Amino acid sequence: MAQTEVQCDPGSRPELWQGAVEWTAVDDGWQPWRLLPEEEPYAYAPELYARARAGAGVRFVADVTAERLEIELSGASEDHKPVDILVDGELVSRQPVAERTVATLELAAPGRVEVWLPHAGECRVHGLRLIGPSATATPATPRTRWVTYGSSITQASASPGPSQTWPALVARNLDWDLTCLGFGGQCHLDHAVRTTIDQLEADIVSLCLGINIQGGGTFNPRTLPGQLSSFVRGVRRSHPQAPILVISPIISPAREDTPNAAGLSLSQIRELVTRVVTDLVEAGDDKLHLVNGHEIFGADDLAMLPDGLHPDGDGYALMAERLAPKLSAIAPVS
């Protein structure tokens, strides 16, 4: 029987791709963006936008009938991570991505196929092809749309693969449609992030706030509460019915009681996050929720915090295990 080749790249079949805010054509491929590209000239944050071109949480998801899948990728930076391919929820292939890589998978039977792009390092998609006598790809059914924002801990660069970051693990466990706005070293309440969240469709939003603010000395004790309040209230205005979960910083022993250049220790930032969220809830936002980061990753978990800041793969799995029920408990009933 003659073989059929079905093109499923982001340009040909955008409905089969999830997790990207936007795609742009670049050379002979497609660049995923996790922030609105038109905001880049006005963000004055090249490091933030470099992270926004990494594919954390970006994936192909479809019910596939084919004998073979091929995806062609290129890594545009030296720190890119591997690509993961899952079939019916099981990881079946993990391949490194070089300057130009073709990852292939033989498919034994029809099933749900997910291809998770590298979660760190800029990456471009040059093609995704399904090959077989009657190759088809059907979009996944609509699911709860979850937007999560945070730092390198949310981007989870130290996880072994893109399908094993804590947001990916939560989304896979709950069968949610993830948009991951985790940006290593760049979680500073930027307007470009707020503008992006404003324009995304979201059934639930989570915000993991504080660690980069402490590390970068972004705000001082006078300016931080107002910035936190403005950011959260802005998300609420654009998503009036969505539950919002604010997660204060997980543990980082060296930073807990050591003031930064702006005069704030991590424990003080955690207290300010708690104060702001509590004030907003008391002012009437009954869909706003708070989780203390120590409940998600605390003093008993330090063996999984090798650099004193970032969990390892087991640590991210633990975070997912603890966060999934908290997110599920406040999510709207689908």
PDB file of N, CA and C in Angstrom, residues 8 59-60 69 75 102 107 114 125 131 140 150 215 223 240 258 261 268 276 281 283 294 300 302 324:
ATOM      1  N   CYS A   8       2.684  18.012   9.738  1.00  0.00           N
ATOM      2  CA  CYS A   8       2.038  18.450  10.983  1.00  0.00           C
ATOM      3  C   CYS A   8       2.865  19.510  11.701  1.00  0.00           C
ATOM      4  N   ARG A  59       4.491  21.730  22.924  1.00  0.00           N
ATOM      5  CA  ARG A  59       4.407  20.331  22.526  1.00  0.00           C
ATOM      6  C   ARG A  59       3.398  20.124  21.400  1.00  0.00           C
ATOM      7  N   PHE A  60       3.654  19.080  20.646  1.00  0.00           N
ATOM      8  CA  PHE A  60       2.700  18.528  19.681  1.00  0.00           C
ATOM      9  C   PHE A  60       1.862  17.495  20.427  1.00  0.00           C
ATOM     10  N   LEU A  69       6.828   8.506  12.899  1.00  0.00           N
ATOM     11  CA  LEU A  69       6.826   9.945  13.157  1.00  0.00           C
ATOM     12  C   LEU A  69       8.246  10.465  13.007  1.00  0.00           C
ATOM     13  N   GLY A  75      18.742  23.391  17.360  1.00  0.00           N
ATOM     14  CA  GLY A  75      19.034  24.136  18.571  1.00  0.00           C
ATOM     15  C   GLY A  75      19.781  25.400  18.215  1.00  0.00           C
ATOM     16  N   VAL A 102      17.014  15.171  13.534  1.00  0.00           N
ATOM     17  CA  VAL A 102      15.771  14.511  13.148  1.00  0.00           C
ATOM     18  C   VAL A 102      15.527  13.381  14.139  1.00  0.00           C
ATOM     19  N   LEU A 107       5.769   3.718  15.155  1.00  0.00           N
ATOM     20  CA  LEU A 107       4.528   3.626  15.919  1.00  0.00           C
ATOM     21  C   LEU A 107       3.862   2.281  15.636  1.00  0.00           C
ATOM     22  N   GLU A 114       2.584  12.679  22.050  1.00  0.00           N
ATOM     23  CA  GLU A 114       3.025  13.993  22.506  1.00  0.00           C
ATOM     24  C   GLU A 114       4.508  14.131  22.200  1.00  0.00           C
ATOM     25  N   VAL A 125      11.373  24.396  15.140  1.00  0.00           N
ATOM     26  CA  VAL A 125      10.780  23.221  14.504  1.00  0.00           C
ATOM     27  C   VAL A 125      10.852  23.404  12.999  1.00  0.00           C
ATOM     28  N   ILE A 131       4.035   9.296   8.727  1.00  0.00           N
ATOM     29  CA  ILE A 131       4.190   8.492   7.523  1.00  0.00           C
ATOM     30  C   ILE A 131       3.491   7.157   7.729  1.00  0.00           C
ATOM     31  N   ALA A 140      -6.210  16.947  20.114  1.00  0.00           N
ATOM     32  CA  ALA A 140      -6.691  16.516  21.425  1.00  0.00           C
ATOM     33  C   ALA A 140      -7.951  17.289  21.786  1.00  0.00           C
ATOM     34  N   GLY A 150       6.685  31.803  36.476  1.00  0.00           N
ATOM     35  CA  GLY A 150       7.690  31.708  37.519  1.00  0.00           C
ATOM     36  C   GLY A 150       9.097  31.846  36.971  1.00  0.00           C
ATOM     37  N   GLY A 215      17.008  37.369  44.463  1.00  0.00           N
ATOM     38  CA  GLY A 215      18.337  37.214  43.890  1.00  0.00           C
ATOM     39  C   GLY A 215      18.813  38.440  43.138  1.00  0.00           C
ATOM     40  N   THR A 223       8.766  49.092  47.701  1.00  0.00           N
ATOM     41  CA  THR A 223       8.186  48.953  46.365  1.00  0.00           C
ATOM     42  C   THR A 223       7.603  47.573  46.080  1.00  0.00           C
ATOM     43  N   PRO A 240     -11.339  37.369  35.225  1.00  0.00           N
ATOM     44  CA  PRO A 240     -12.157  37.626  36.420  1.00  0.00           C
ATOM     45  C   PRO A 240     -12.715  36.384  37.094  1.00  0.00           C
ATOM     46  N   THR A 258      19.338  36.187  54.769  1.00  0.00           N
ATOM     47  CA  THR A 258      20.393  37.090  54.318  1.00  0.00           C
ATOM     48  C   THR A 258      19.793  38.175  53.438  1.00  0.00           C
ATOM     49  N   ALA A 261      20.783  43.146  48.127  1.00  0.00           N
ATOM     50  CA  ALA A 261      21.210  44.543  47.977  1.00  0.00           C
ATOM     51  C   ALA A 261      20.073  45.524  48.219  1.00  0.00           C
ATOM     52  N   GLN A 268      11.653  37.354  54.254  1.00  0.00           N
ATOM     53  CA  GLN A 268      10.884  38.602  54.238  1.00  0.00           C
ATOM     54  C   GLN A 268      10.025  38.702  52.975  1.00  0.00           C
ATOM     55  N   VAL A 276       0.335  40.411  50.889  1.00  0.00           N
ATOM     56  CA  VAL A 276      -0.385  40.967  49.738  1.00  0.00           C
ATOM     57  C   VAL A 276      -1.557  40.069  49.355  1.00  0.00           C
ATOM     58  N   VAL A 281      -7.430  38.858  49.298  1.00  0.00           N
ATOM     59  CA  VAL A 281      -8.525  37.940  49.632  1.00  0.00           C
ATOM     60  C   VAL A 281      -9.513  38.626  50.572  1.00  0.00           C
ATOM     61  N   ALA A 283     -10.077  41.673  50.790  1.00  0.00           N
ATOM     62  CA  ALA A 283     -10.775  42.735  50.057  1.00  0.00           C
ATOM     63  C   ALA A 283     -11.863  42.187  49.142  1.00  0.00           C
ATOM     64  N   HIS A 294       7.321  26.628  51.330  1.00  0.00           N
ATOM     65  CA  HIS A 294       7.918  25.595  52.181  1.00  0.00           C
ATOM     66  C   HIS A 294       7.052  24.335  52.230  1.00  0.00           C
ATOM     67  N   ASP A 300      12.914  19.619  54.915  1.00  0.00           N
ATOM     68  CA  ASP A 300      13.087  18.168  54.883  1.00  0.00           C
ATOM     69  C   ASP A 300      13.495  17.655  53.503  1.00  0.00           C
ATOM     70  N   LEU A 302      16.014  19.050  51.469  1.00  0.00           N
ATOM     71  CA  LEU A 302      17.251  19.674  51.014  1.00  0.00           C
ATOM     72  C   LEU A 302      18.184  18.713  50.284  1.00  0.00           C
ATOM     73  N   ALA A 324      -0.023  19.261  42.485  1.00  0.00           N
ATOM     74  CA  ALA A 324      -1.161  18.796  41.687  1.00  0.00           C
ATOM     75  C   ALA A 324      -2.469  18.800  42.475  1.00  0.00           C
TER      76      ALA A 324
END
